[in-house]
PDB file of C-alpha atoms in Angstrom:
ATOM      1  CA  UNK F   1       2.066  15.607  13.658  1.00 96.00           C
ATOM      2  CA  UNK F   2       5.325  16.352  16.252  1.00 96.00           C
ATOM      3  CA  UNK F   3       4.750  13.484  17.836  1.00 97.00           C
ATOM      4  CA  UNK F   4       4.633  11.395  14.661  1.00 97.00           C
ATOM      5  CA  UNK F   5       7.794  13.166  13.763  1.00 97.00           C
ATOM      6  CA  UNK F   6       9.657  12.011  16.817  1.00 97.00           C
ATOM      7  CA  UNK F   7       7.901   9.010  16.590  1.00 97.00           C
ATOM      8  CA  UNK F   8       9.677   8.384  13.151  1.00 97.00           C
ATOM      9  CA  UNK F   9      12.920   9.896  14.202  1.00 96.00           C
ATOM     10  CA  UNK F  10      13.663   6.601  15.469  1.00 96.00           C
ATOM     11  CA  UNK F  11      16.657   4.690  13.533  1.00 93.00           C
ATOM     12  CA  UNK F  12      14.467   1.252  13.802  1.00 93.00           C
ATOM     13  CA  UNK F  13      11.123   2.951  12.251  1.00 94.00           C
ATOM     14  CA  UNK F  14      11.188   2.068   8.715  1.00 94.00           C
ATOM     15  CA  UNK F  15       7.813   2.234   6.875  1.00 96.00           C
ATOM     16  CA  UNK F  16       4.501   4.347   8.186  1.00 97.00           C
ATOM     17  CA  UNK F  17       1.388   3.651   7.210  1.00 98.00           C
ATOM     18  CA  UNK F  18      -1.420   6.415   7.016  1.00 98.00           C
ATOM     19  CA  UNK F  19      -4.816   6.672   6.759  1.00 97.00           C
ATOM     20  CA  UNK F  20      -7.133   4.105   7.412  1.00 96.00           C
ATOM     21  CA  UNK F  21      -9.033   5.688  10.385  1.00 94.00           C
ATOM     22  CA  UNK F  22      -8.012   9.201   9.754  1.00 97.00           C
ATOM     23  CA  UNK F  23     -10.723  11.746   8.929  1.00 97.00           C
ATOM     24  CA  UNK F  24      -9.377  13.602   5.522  1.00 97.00           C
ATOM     25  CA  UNK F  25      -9.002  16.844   7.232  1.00 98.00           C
ATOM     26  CA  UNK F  26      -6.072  19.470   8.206  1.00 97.00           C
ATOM     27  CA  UNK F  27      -4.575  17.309  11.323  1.00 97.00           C
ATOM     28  CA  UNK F  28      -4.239  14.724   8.763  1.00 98.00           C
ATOM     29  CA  UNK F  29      -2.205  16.622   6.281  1.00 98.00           C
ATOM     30  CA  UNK F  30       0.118  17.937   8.931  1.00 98.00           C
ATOM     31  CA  UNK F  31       0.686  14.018   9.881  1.00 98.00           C
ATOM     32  CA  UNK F  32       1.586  13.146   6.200  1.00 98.00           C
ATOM     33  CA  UNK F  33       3.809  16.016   5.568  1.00 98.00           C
ATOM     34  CA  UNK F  34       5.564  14.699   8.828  1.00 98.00           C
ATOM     35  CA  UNK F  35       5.933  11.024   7.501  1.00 98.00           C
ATOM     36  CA  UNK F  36       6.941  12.636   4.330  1.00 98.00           C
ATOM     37  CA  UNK F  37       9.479  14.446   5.696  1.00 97.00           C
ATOM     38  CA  UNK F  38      11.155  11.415   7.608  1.00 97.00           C
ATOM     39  CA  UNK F  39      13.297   8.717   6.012  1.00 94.00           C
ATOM     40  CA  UNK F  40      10.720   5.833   6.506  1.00 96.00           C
ATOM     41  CA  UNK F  41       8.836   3.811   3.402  1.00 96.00           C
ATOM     42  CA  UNK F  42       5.273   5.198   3.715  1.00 97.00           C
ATOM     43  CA  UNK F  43       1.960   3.772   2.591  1.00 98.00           C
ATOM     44  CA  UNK F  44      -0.665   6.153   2.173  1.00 98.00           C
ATOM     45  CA  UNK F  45      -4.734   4.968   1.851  1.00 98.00           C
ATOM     46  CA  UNK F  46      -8.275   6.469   2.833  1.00 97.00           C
ATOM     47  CA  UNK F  47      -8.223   9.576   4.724  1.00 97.00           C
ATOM     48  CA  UNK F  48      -4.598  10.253   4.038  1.00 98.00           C
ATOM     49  CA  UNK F  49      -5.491  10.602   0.717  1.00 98.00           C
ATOM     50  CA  UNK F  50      -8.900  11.965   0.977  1.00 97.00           C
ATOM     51  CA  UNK F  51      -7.181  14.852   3.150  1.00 98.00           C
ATOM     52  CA  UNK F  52      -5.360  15.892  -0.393  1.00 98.00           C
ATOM     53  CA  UNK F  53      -8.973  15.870  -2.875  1.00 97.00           C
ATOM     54  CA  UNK F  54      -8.202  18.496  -5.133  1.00 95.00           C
ATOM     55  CA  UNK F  55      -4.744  18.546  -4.146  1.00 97.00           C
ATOM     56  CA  UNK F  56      -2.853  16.496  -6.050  1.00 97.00           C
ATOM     57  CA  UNK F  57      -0.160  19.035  -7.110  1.00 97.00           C
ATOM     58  CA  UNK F  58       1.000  19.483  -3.682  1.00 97.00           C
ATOM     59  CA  UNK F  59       0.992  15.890  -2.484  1.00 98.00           C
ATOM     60  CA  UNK F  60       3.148  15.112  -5.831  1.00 97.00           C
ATOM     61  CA  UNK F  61       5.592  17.798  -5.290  1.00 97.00           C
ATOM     62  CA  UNK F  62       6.260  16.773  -1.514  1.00 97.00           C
ATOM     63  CA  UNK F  63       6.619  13.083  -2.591  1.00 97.00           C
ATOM     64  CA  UNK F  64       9.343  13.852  -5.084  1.00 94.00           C
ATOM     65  CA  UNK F  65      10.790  15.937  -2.555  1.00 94.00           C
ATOM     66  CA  UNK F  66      11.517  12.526  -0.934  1.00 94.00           C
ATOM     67  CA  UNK F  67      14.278   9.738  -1.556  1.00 92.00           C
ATOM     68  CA  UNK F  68      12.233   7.265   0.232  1.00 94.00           C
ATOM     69  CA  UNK F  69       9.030   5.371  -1.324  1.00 95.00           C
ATOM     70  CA  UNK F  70       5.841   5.891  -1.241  1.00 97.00           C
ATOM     71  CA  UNK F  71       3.220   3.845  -2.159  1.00 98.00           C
ATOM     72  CA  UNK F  72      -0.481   4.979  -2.532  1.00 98.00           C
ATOM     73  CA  UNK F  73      -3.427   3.119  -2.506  1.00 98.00           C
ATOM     74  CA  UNK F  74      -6.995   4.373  -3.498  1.00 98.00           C
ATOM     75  CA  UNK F  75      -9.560   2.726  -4.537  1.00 96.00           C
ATOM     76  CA  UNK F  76     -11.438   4.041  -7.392  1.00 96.00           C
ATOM     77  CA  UNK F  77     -13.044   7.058  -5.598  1.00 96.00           C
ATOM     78  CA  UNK F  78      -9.965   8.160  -3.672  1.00 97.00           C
ATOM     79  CA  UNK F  79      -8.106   8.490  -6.653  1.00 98.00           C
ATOM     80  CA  UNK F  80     -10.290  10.638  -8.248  1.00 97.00           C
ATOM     81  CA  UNK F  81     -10.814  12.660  -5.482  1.00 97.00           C
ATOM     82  CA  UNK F  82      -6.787  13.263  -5.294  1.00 97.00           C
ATOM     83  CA  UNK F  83      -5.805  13.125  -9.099  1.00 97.00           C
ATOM     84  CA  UNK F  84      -9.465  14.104 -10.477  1.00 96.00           C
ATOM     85  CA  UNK F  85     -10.695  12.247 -14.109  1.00 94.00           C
ATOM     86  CA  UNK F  86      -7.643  10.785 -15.820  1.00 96.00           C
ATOM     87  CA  UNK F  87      -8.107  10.081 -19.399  1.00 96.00           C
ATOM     88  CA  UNK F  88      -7.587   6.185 -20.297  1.00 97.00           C
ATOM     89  CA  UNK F  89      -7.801   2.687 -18.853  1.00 97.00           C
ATOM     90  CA  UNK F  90      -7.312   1.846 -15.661  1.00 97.00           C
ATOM     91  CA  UNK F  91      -3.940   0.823 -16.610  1.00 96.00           C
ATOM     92  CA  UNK F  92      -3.311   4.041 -18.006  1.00 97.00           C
ATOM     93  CA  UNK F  93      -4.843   6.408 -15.501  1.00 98.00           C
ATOM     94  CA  UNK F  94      -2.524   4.479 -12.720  1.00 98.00           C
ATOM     95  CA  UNK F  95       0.180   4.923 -14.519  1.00 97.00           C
ATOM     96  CA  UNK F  96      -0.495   7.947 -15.342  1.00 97.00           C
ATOM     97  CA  UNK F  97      -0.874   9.054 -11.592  1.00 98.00           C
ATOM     98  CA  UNK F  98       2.446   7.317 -10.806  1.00 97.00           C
ATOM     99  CA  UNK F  99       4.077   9.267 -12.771  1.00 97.00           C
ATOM    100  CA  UNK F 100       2.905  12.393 -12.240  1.00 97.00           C
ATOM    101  CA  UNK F 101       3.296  11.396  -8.498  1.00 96.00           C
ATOM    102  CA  UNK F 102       6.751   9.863  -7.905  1.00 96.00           C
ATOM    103  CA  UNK F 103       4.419   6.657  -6.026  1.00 97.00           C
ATOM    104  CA  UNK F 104       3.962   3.127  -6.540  1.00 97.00           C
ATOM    105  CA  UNK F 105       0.099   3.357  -7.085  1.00 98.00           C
ATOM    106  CA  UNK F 106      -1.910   0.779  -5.847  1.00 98.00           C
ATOM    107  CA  UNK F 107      -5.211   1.453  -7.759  1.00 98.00           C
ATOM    108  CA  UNK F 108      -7.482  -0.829  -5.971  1.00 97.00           C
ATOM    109  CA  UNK F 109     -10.275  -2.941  -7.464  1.00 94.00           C
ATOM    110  CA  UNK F 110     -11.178  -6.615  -8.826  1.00 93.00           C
ATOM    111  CA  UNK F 111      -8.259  -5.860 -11.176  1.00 96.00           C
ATOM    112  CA  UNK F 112      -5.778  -4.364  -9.116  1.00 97.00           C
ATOM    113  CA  UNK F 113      -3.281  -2.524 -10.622  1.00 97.00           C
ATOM    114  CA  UNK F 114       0.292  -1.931  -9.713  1.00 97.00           C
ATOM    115  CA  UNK F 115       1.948   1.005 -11.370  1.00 97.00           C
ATOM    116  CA  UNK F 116       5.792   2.461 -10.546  1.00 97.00           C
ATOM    117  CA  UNK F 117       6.288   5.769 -11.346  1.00 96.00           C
ATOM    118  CA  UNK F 118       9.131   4.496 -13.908  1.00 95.00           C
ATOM    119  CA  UNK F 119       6.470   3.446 -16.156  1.00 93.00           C
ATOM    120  CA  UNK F 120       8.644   0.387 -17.087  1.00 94.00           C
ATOM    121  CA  UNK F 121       5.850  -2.862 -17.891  1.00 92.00           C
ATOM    122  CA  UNK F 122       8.630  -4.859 -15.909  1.00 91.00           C
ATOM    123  CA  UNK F 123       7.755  -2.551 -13.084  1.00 94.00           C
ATOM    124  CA  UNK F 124       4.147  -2.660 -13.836  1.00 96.00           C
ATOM    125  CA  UNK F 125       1.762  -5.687 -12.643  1.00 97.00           C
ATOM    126  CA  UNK F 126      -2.324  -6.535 -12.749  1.00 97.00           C
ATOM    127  CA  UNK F 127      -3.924  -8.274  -9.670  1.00 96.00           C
ATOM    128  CA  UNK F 128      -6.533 -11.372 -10.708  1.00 93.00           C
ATOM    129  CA  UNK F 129      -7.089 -13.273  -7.884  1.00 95.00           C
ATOM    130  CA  UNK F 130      -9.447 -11.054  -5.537  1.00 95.00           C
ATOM    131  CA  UNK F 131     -12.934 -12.680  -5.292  1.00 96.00           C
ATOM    132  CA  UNK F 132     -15.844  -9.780  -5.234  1.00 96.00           C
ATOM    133  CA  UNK F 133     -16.204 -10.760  -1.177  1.00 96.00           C
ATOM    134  CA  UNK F 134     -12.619  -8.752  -0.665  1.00 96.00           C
ATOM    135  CA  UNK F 135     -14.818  -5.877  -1.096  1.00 93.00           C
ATOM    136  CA  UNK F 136     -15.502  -5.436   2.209  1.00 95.00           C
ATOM    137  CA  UNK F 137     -15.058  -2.539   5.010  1.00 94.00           C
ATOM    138  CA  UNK F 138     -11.593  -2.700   6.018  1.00 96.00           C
ATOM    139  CA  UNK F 139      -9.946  -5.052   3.741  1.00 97.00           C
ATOM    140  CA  UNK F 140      -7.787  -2.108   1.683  1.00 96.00           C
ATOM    141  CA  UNK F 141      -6.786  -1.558   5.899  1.00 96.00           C
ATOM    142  CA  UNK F 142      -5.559  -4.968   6.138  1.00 97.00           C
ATOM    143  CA  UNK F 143      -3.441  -4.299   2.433  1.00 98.00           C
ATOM    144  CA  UNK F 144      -1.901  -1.478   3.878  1.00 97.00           C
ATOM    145  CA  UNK F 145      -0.485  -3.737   6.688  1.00 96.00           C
ATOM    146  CA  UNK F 146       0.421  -6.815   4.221  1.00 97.00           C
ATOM    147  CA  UNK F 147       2.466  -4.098   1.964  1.00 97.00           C
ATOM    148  CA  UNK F 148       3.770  -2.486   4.716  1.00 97.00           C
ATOM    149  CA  UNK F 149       4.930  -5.740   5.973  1.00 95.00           C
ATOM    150  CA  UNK F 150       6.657  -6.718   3.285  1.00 95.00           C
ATOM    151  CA  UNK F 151       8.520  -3.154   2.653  1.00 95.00           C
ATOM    152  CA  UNK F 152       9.604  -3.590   6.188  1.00 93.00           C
ATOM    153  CA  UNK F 153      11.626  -6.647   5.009  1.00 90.00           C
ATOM    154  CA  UNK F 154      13.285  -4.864   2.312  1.00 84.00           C
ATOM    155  CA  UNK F 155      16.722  -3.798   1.777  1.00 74.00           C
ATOM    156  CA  UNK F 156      17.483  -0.080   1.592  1.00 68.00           C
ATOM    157  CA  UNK F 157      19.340  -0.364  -1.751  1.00 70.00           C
ATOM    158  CA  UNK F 158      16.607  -2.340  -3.637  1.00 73.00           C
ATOM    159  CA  UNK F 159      15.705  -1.302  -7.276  1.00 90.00           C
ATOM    160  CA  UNK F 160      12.574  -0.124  -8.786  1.00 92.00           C
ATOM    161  CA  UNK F 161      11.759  -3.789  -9.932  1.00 92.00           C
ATOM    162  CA  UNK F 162      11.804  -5.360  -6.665  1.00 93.00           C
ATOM    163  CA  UNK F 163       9.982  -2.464  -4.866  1.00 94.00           C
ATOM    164  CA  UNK F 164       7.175  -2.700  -7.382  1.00 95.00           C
ATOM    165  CA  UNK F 165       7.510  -6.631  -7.372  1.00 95.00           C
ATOM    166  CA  UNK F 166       7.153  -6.513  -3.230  1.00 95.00           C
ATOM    167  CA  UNK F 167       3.941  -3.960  -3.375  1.00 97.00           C
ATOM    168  CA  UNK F 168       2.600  -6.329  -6.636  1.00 96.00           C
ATOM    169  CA  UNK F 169       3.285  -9.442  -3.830  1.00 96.00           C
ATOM    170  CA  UNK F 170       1.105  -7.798  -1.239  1.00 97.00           C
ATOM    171  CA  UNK F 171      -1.879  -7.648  -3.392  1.00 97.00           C
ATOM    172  CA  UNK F 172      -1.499 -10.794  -4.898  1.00 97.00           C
ATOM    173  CA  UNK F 173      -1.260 -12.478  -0.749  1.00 97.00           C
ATOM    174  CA  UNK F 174      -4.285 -10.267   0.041  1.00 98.00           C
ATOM    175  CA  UNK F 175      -6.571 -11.933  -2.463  1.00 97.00           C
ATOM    176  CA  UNK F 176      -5.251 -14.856  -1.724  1.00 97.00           C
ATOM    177  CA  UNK F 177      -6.308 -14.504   1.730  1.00 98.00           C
ATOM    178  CA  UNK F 178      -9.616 -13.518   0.814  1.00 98.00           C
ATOM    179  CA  UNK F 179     -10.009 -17.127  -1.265  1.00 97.00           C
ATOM    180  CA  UNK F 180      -8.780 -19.044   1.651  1.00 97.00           C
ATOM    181  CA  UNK F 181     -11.183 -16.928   4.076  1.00 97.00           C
ATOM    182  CA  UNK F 182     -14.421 -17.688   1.810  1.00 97.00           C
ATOM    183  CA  UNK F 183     -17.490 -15.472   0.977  1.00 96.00           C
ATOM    184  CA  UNK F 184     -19.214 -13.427   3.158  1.00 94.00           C
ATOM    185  CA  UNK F 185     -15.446 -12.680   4.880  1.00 96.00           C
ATOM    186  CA  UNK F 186     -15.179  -9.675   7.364  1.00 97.00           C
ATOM    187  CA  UNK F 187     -11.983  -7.789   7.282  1.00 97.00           C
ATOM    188  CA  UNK F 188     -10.825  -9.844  10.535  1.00 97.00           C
ATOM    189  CA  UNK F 189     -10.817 -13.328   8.793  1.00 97.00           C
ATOM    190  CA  UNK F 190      -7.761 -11.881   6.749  1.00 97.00           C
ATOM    191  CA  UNK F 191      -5.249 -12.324   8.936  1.00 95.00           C
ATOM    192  CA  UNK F 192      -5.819 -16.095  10.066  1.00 95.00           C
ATOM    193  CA  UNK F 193      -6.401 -16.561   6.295  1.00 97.00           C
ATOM    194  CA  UNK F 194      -3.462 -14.757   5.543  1.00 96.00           C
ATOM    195  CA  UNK F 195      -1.110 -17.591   7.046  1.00 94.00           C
ATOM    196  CA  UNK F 196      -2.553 -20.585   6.328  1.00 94.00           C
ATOM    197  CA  UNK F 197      -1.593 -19.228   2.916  1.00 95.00           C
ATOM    198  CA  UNK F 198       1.946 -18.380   4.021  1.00 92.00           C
ATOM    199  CA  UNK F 199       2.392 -21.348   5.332  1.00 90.00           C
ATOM    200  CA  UNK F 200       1.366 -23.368   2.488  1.00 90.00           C
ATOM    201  CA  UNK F 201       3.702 -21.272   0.423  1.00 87.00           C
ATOM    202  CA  UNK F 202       6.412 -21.680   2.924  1.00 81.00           C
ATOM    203  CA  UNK F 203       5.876 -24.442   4.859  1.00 74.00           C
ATOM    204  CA  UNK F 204       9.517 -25.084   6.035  1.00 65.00           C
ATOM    205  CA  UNK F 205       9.784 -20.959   7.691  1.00 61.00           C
ATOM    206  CA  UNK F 206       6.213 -22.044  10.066  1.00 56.00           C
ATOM    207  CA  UNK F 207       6.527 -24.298  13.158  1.00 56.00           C
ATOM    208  CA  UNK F 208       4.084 -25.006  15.994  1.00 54.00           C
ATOM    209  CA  UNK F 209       5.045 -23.526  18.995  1.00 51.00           C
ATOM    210  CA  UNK F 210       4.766 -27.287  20.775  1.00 51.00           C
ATOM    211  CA  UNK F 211       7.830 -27.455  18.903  1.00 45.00           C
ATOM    212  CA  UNK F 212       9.785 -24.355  19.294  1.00 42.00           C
TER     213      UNK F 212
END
């Protein structure tokens, strides 16, 4: 957790991502409360939020501690383990959680839902384009990376809509991906998947490096 903390001390660190690959344990609380306490964008998933089952309350109260956002993103399981059974739809219970939370929450499934803790349906999106062979070990990894990605792009004074509208973008590439890549896709075909659909969307930003 120090070294985290001087790790994200630096000025040009601007979004952390936690948790895929960390057991949910005490090691791995002490590294979120570090992220939490720097000034960085920070994506939380798997055993960063496994590490807080049970402990919702505290997680919440040291997120809206924070100025910076977070984004969360559990799939089904992980969120109960953090927030426990939340009455409603899966709408509802995300939005619920971002709420209570202060997050963006990412709750993960074929139906992906983006919530912002605003609560705003401007702010609020549902994923439809992941095929059932996203669910796959390691994919929600490879999300954490697109989202971070894109946060890392962002401009320090952007509003709620266009933080919720980057995290909603993330998702929506990550499916995409996951069509381009095919059935039977291991978490690894993301990536090269991943920009053959950039580059169709923006073909004018990609060159071949015989040209360049």
């Amino acid at each position: 957790a120090q070294d985290l903390a001087r790790l994200l001390a630096d000025p040009r660190c601007t979004v952390c991502v936690l948790g895929p690959g960390l057991p949910p344990n005490e090691a791995t609380r002490q590294c979120v409360y570090a992220a939490l306490d720097a000034d960085v964008c920070l994506v939380l998933d798997a055993g960063a939020l496994s590490a807080f089952a049970g402990m919702a309350t505290t997680l919440c109260e040291r997120i809206a501690a924070r100025a910076a956002p977070v984004v969360l993103t559990p799939h089904t399981g992980e969120f109960r383990r953090v927030f426990g059974t939340v009455a409603g739809t899966k709408l509802q219970q995300a939005q619920a959680a971002a709420a209570r939370s202060g997050a963006v929450v990412v709750l993960k499934g074929a139906d992906t839902v983006v919530a912002h803790p605003n609560g705003l349906g401007t702010c609020t999106y549902v994923n439809a384009n992941a095929p059932p062979w996203l669910a796959t070990a390691g994919s929600g990894d490879v999300l954490c990376g697109v989202v971070a990605g894109l946060l890392a792009a962002q401009q320090p004074d952007d509003d709620a809509a266009r933080l919720a509208s980057t995290v909603a973008l993330g998702v929506w590439l990550h499916g995409e991906a996951a069509l381009e890549a095919g059935p039977a896709l291991v978490a690894s075909d993301l990536e090269p998947a991943l920009r053959t659909v950039l580059q169709r969307i923006f073909p004018r930003s990609f060159s071949p490096l015989s040209a360049m």
